[in-house]
Short mmCIF file of C-alpha atoms in Angstrom, two decimals:
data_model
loop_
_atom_site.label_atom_id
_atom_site.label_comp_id
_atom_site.label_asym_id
_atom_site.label_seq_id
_atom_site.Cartn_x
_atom_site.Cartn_y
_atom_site.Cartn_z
CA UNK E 817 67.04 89.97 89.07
CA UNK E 818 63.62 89.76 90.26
CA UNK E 819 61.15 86.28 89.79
CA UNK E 820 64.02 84.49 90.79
CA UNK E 821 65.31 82.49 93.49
CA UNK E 822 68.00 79.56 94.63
CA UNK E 823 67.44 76.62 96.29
CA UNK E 824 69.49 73.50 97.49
CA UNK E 825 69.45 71.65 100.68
CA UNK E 826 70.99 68.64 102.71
CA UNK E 827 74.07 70.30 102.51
CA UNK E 828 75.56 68.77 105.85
CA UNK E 829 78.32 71.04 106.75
CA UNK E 830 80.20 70.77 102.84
CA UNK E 831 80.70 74.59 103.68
CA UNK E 832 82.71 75.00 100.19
CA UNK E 833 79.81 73.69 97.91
CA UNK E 834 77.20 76.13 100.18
CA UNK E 835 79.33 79.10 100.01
CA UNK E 836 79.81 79.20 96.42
CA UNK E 837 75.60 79.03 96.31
CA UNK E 838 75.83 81.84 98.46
CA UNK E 839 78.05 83.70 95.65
CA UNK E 840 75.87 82.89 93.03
CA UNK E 841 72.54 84.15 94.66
CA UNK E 842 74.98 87.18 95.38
CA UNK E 843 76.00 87.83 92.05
CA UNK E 844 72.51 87.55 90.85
CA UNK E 845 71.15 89.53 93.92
CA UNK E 846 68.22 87.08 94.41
CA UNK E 847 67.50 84.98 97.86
CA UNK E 848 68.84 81.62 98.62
CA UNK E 849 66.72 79.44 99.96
CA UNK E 850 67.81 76.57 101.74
CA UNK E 851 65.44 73.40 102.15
CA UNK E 852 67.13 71.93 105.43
CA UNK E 853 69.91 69.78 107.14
CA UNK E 854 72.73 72.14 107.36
CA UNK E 855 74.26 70.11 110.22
CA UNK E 856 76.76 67.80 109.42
CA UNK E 857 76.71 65.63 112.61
CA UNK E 858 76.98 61.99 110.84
CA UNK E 859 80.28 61.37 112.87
CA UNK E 860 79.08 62.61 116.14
CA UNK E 861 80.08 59.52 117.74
CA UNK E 862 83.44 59.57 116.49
CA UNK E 863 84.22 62.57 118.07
CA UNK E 864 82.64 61.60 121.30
CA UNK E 865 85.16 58.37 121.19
CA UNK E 866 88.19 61.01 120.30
CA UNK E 867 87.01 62.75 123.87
CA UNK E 868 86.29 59.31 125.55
CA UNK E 869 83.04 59.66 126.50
CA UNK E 870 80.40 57.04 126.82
CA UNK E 871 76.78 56.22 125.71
CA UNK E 872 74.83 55.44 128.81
CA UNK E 873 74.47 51.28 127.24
CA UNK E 874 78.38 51.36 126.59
CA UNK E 875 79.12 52.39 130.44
CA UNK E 876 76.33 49.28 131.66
CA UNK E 877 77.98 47.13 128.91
CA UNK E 878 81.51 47.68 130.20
CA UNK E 879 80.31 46.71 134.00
CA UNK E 880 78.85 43.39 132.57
CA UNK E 881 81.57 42.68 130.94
CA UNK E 882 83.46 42.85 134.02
CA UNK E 883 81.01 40.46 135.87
CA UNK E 884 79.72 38.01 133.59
CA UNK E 885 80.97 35.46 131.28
CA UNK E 886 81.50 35.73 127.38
CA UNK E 887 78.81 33.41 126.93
CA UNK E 888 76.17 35.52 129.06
CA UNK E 889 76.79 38.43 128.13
CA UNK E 890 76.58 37.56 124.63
CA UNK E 891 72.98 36.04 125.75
CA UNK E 892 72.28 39.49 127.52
CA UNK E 893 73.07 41.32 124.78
CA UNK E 894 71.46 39.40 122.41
CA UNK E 895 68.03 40.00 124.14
CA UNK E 896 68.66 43.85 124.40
CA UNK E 897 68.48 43.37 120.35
CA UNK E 898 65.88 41.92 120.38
CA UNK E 899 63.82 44.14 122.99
CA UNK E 900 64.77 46.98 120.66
CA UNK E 901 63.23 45.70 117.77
CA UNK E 902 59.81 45.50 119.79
CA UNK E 903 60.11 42.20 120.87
CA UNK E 904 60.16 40.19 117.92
CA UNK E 905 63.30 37.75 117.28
CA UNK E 906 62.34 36.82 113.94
CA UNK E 907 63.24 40.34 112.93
CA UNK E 908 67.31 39.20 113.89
CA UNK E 909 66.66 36.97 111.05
CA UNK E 910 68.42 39.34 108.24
CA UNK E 911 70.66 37.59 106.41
CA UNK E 912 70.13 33.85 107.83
CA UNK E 913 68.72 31.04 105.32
CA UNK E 914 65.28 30.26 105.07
CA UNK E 915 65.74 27.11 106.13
CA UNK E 916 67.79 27.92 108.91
CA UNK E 917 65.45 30.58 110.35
CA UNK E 918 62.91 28.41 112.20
CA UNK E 919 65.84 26.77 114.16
CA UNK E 920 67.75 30.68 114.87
CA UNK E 921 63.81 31.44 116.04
CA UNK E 922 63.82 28.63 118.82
CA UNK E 923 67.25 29.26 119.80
CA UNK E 924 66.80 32.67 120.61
CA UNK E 925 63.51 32.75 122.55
CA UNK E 926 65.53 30.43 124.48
CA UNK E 927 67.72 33.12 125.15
CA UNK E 928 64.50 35.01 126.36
CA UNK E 929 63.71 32.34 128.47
CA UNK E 930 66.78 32.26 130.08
CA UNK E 931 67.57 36.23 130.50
CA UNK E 932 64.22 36.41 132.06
CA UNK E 933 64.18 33.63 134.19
CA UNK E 934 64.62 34.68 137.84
CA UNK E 935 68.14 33.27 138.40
CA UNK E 936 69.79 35.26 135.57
CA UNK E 937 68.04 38.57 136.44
CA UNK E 938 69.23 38.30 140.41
CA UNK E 939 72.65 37.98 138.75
CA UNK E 940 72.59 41.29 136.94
CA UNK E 941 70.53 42.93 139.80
CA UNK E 942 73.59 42.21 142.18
CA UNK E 943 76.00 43.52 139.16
CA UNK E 944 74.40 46.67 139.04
CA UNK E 945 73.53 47.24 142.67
CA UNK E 946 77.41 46.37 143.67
CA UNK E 947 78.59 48.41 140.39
CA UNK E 948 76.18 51.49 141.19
CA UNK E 949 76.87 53.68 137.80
CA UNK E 950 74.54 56.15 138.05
CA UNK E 951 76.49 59.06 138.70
CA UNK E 952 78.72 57.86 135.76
CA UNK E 953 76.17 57.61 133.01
CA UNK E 954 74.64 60.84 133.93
CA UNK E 955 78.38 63.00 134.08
CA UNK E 956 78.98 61.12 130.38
CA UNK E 957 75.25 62.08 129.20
CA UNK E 958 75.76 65.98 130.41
CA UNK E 959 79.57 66.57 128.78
CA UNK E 960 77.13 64.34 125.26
CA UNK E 961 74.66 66.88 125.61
CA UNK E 962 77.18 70.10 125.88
CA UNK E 963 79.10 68.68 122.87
CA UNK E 964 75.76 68.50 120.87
CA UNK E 965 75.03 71.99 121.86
CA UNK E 966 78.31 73.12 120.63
CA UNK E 967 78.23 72.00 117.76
CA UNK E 968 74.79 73.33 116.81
CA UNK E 969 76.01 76.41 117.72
CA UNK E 970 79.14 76.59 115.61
CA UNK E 971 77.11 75.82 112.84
CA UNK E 972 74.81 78.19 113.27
CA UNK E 973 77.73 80.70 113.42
CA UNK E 974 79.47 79.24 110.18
CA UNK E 975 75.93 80.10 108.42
CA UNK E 976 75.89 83.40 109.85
CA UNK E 977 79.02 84.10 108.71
CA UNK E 978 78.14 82.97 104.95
CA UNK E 979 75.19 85.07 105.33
CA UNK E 980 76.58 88.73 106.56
CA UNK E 981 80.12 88.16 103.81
CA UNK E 982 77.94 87.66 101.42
CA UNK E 983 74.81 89.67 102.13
CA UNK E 984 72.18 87.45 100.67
CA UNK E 985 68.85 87.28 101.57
CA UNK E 986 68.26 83.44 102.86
CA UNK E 987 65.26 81.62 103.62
CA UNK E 988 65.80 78.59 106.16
CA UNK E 989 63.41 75.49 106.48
CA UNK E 990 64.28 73.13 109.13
CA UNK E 991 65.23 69.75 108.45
CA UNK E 992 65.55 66.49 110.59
CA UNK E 993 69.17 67.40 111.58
CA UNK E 994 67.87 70.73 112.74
CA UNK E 995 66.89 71.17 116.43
CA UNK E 996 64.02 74.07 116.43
CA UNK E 997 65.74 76.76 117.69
CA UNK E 998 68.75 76.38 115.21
CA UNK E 999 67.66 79.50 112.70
CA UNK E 1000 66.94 81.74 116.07
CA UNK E 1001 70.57 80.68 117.29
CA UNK E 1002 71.88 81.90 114.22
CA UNK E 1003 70.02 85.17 114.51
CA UNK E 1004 72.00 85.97 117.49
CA UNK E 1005 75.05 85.11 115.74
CA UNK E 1006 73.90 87.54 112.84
CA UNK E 1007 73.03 90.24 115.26
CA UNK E 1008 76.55 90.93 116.32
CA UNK E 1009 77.08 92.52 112.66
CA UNK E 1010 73.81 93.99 112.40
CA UNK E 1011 72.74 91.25 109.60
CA UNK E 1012 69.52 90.05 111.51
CA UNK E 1013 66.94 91.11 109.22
CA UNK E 1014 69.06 89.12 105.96
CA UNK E 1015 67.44 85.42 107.84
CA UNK E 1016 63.94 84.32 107.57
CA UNK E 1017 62.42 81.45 109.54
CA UNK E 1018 60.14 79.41 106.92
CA UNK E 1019 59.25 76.90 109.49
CA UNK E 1020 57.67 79.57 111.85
CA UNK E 1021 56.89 82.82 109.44
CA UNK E 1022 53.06 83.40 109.19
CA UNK E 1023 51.47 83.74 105.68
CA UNK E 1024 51.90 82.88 102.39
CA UNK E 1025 55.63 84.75 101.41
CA UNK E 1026 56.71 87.15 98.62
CA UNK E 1027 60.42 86.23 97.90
CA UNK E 1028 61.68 88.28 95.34
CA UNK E 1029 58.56 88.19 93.45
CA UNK E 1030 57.84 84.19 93.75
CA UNK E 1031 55.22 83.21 96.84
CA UNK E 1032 56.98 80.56 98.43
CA UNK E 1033 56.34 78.57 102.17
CA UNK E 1034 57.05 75.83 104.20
CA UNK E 1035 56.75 72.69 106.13
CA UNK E 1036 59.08 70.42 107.34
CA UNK E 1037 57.15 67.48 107.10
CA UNK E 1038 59.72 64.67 108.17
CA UNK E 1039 60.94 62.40 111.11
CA UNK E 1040 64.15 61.14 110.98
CA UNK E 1041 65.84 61.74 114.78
CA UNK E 1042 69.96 60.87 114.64
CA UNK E 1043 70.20 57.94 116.50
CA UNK E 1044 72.47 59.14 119.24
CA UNK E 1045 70.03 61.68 120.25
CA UNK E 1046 67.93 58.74 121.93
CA UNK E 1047 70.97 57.60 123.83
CA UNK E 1048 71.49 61.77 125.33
CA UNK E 1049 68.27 62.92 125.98
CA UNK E 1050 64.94 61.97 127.56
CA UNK E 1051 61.96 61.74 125.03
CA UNK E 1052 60.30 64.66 126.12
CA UNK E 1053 63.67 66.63 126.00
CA UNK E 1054 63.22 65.35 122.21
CA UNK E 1055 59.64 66.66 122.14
CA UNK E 1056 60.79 69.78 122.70
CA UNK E 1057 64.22 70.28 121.06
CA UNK E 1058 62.77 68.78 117.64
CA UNK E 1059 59.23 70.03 117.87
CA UNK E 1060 58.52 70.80 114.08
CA UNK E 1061 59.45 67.04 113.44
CA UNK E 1062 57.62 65.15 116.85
CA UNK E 1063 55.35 66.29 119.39
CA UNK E 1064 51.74 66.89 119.20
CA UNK E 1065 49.31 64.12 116.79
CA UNK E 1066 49.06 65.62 113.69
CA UNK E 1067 46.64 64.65 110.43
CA UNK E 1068 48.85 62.39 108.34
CA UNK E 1069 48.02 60.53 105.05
CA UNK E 1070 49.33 57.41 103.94
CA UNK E 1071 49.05 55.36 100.55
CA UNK E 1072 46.73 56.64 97.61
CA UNK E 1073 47.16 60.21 98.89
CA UNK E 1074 45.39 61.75 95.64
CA UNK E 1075 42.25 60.12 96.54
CA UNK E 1076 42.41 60.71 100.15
CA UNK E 1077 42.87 64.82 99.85
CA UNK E 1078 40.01 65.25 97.17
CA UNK E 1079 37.49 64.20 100.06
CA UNK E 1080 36.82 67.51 101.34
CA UNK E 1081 34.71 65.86 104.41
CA UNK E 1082 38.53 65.37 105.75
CA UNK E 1083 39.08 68.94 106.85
CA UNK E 1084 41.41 68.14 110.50
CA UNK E 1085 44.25 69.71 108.78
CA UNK E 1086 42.80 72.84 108.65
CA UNK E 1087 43.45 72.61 112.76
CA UNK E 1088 46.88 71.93 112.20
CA UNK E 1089 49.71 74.40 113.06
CA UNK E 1090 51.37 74.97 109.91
CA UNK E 1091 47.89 75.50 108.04
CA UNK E 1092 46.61 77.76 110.00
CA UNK E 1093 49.80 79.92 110.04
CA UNK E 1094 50.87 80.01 106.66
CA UNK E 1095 46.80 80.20 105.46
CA UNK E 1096 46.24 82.69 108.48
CA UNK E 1097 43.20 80.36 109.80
CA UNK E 1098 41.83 79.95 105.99
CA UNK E 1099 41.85 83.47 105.01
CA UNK E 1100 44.55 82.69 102.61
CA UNK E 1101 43.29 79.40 101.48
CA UNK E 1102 42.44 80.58 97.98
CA UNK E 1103 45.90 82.99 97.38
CA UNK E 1104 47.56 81.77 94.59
CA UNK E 1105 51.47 80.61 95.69
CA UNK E 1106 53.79 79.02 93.34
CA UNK E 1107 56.79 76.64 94.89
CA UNK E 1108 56.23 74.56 98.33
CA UNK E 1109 59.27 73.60 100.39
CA UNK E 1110 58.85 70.19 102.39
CA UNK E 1111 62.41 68.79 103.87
CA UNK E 1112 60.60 65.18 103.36
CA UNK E 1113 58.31 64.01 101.02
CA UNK E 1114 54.65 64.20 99.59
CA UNK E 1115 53.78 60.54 99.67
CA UNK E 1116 56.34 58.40 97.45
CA UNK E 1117 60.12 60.06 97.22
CA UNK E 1118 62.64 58.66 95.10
CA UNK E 1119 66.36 58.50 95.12
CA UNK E 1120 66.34 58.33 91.25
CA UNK E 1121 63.81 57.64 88.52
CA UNK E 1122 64.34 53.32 89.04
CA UNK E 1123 64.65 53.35 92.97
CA UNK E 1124 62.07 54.69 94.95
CA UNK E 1125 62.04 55.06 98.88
CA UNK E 1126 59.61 53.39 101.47
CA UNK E 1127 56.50 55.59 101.47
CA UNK E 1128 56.13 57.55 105.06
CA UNK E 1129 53.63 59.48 106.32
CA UNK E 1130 53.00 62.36 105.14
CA UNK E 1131 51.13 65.63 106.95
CA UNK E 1132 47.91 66.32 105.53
CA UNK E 1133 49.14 70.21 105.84
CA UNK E 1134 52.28 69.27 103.36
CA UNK E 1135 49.54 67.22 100.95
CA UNK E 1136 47.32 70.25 100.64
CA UNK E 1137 50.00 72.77 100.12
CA UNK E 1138 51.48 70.27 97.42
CA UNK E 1139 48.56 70.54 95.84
CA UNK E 1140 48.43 74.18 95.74
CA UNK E 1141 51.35 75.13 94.68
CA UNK E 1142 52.47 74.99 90.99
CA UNK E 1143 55.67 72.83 92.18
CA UNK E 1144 57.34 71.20 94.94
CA UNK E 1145 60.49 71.37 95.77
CA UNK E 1146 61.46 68.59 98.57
CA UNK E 1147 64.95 67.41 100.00
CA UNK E 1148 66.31 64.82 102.52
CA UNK E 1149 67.18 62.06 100.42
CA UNK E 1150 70.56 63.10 99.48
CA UNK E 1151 70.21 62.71 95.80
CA UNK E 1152 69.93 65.51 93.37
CA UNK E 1153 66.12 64.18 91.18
CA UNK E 1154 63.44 65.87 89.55
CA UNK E 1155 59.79 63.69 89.30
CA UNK E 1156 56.34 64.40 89.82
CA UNK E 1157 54.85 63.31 93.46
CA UNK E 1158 51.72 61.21 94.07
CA UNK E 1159 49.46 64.18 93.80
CA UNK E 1160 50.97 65.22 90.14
CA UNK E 1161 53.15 67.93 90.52
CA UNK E 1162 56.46 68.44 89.81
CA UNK E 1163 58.74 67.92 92.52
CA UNK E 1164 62.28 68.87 92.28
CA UNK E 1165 65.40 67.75 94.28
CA UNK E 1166 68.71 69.63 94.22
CA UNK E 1167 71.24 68.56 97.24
CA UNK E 1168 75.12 69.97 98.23
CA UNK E 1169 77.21 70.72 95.60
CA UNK E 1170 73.79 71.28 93.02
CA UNK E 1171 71.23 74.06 93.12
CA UNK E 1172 67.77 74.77 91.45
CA UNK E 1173 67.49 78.50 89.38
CA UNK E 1174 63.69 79.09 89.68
CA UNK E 1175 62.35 81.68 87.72
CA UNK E 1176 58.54 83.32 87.39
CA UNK E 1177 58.19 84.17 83.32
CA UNK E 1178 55.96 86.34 82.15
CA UNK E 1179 53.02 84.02 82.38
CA UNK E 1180 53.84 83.56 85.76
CA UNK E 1181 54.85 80.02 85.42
CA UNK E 1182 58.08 78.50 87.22
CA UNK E 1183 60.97 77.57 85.24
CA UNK E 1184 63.58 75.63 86.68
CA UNK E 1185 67.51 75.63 85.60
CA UNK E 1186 70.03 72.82 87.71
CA UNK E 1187 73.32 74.29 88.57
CA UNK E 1188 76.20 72.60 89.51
CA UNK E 1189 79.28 74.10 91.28
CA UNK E 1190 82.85 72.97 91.65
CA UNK E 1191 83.13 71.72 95.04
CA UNK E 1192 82.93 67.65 96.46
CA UNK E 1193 79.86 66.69 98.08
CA UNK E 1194 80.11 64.37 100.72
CA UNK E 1195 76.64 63.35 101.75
CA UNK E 1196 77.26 61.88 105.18
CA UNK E 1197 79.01 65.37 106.22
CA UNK E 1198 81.41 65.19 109.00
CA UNK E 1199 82.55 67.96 111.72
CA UNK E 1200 85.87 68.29 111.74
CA UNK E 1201 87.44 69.61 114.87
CA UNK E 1202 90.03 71.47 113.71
CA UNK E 1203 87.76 73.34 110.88
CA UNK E 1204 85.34 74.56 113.21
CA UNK E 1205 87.82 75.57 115.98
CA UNK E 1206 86.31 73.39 118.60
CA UNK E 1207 89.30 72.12 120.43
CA UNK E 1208 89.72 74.59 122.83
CA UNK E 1209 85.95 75.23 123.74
CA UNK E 1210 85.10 71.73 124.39
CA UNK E 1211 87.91 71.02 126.40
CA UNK E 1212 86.89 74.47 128.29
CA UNK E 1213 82.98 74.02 127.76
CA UNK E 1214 83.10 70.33 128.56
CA UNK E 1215 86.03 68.98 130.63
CA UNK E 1216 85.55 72.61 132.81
CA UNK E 1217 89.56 73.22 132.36
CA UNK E 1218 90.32 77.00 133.28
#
């Protein structure tokens, strides 16, 4: 049917709930297009104990825990916390009682005190220089970065393989679970049958795009790294692997962003990446397009129409093409919710097991229908092992067994 499209996103590797999307936008012949955060990698670190391999902090902690006392390394530990959170002990305070905090304050800056005082650090000095690990934490940090790659891959190839069965034309935005190469990787896994040309790149396409009748683009527009990709990789190894989501300084708005996009002496976005390759370097800027994609969201989100999220930045670029657009349709939240955003349009949600119908009447206005198929979601999605056939190839990939 022409006008008409499918979207859904965050569906984090429930591959039964995706693939019966991918039957419905076949048995309507229409494109699918999916808003981000394919991978399902919430339990990476459960599979890295099943292998028994080791953050980089988990191989120091183990040493220490050889070499000092309960009681120091407790202390230690403690003031790794609270040099993570910048510095600040009060912010260890969750949970304690008001009027218990000022005391839990003075008692740990006198942990500070002591880890930094010159006696304790000459202790873990000679720890780590008669315990050199080195060696260690970077064998454990190259099989952690292989097993990341592997599984990016495989799920690249699962979606390639929904893509040629079915034969469905699919749109793919990148989410935060998304490295930026993912929808090229699964290009080459489409190639081998020929089924290239069925993919399209909405993070990278130029231009404004016609899908089946309905102008549609993209921007990412979120930050959200998995936490165990600090502990593998250097941050400009993150720069580069998740370069739609980090990287370069960028125009961002923040709090009444209405009133900040109607000044129109604020025109910085227009030097910004995604602008000027969607709106070809303004020459698009007054084509009429009717549905934005944005993995995050245009100022405010909400999980439901009582609880809202903490406000992030948001990308002038994303703002703008909010505005333009007759709707929104955002993702990353996990929740199926329809609202309208801080600029006034109507944003719509649908995650996993749900999908949005859009269709272009005759007036050329949107209309929206929620499906719903039969299939669980489970919105922390898990790789399973045995489902994706890993066994063999990490044991060959990463323990280099012939």
């Amino acid at each position: 049917m022409e006008n008409q499209i499918l979207t859904s996103s965050d569906h984090h590797a429930n591959w039964d709930a995706l693939e019966k999307h991918f039957e419905i936008a076949k048995e309507k012949q229409i494109p699918f297009v999916i808003n981000g955060d394919i991978i399902g990698d919430y339990n990476f670190e459960i599979i890295k104990n099943e292998l028994k391999l080791k953050f980089p902090y988990e191989i120091s902690e183990d040493i220490l825990k050889q070499n000092l006392s309960e009681e120091l390394l407790d202390k230690y530990l403690t003031f790794i916390q609270i040099k993570q959170a910048g510095g600040d002990a009060s912010r260890l305070l969750h949970g304690v009682p008001e009027h218990l905090q000022q005391e839990a304050v003075t008692k740990l800056n006198g942990i500070i005190k002591e880890v930094q005082s010159e006696e304790f650090q000459e202790k873990i000095t000679k720890i780590n220089n008669d315990n050199p690990s080195e060696h260690i934490i970077s064998e454990h940090k190259i099989k952690l970065k292989s097993l990341y790659q592997i599984i990016v891959k495989l799920h690249a190839k699962k979606l390639a393989e929904l893509i040629s069965k079915h034969q469905v034309e699919t749109y793919f935005l990148l989410g935060n679970h998304e490295p930026i190469n993912f929808v090229n990787l699964t290009k080459i896994e489409l190639m081998k049958s020929g089924n290239e040309n069925l993919l399209h790149d909405l993070t990278h396409i130029n231009d404004i795009q016609n899908a089946n009748g309905i102008k549609i683009c993209g921007v990412p527009n979120v930050c959200a790294l998995m936490p165990f990709l600090t502990e593998i990789y250097e941050e400009s190894e993150l720069n580069q692997m998740f370069g739609h989501q980090r990287g370069q300084q960028r125009p961002i708005l923040f709090g009444e962003i209405k009133k900040k996009i109607k000044d129109k002496t604020n025109t910085e976005f227009e030097k910004d990446f995604d602008w000027i390759r969607i709106m070809k370097n303004n020459e698009s800027k007054d084509k009429e397009f009717d549905v934005f994609f944005t993995h995050g969201q245009v100022g405010r989100g909400a999980w439901r129409d009582d609880k809202f999220c903490n406000e992030m930045p948001t990308l002038h670029v994303a703002a703008m093409l909010s505005e333009l657009a007759q709707i929104t349709i955002d993702g990353h939240l996990h929740t199926t919710h329809q609202m309208t955003n801080d600029l006034g349009k109507p944003t719509l949600r649908a995650v996993g097991n749900k999908a949005f119908l859009l269709t272009k009447n005759k007036e050329g206005k949107i209309e929206k229908e929620l499906l719903e198929v039969d299939a669980q979601y489970d919105s922390r999605g898990k790789i399973d092992l045995k489902d994706l056939d890993l066994n063999h190839e990490i044991l060959q990939e990463i323990f280099s067994i012939n």
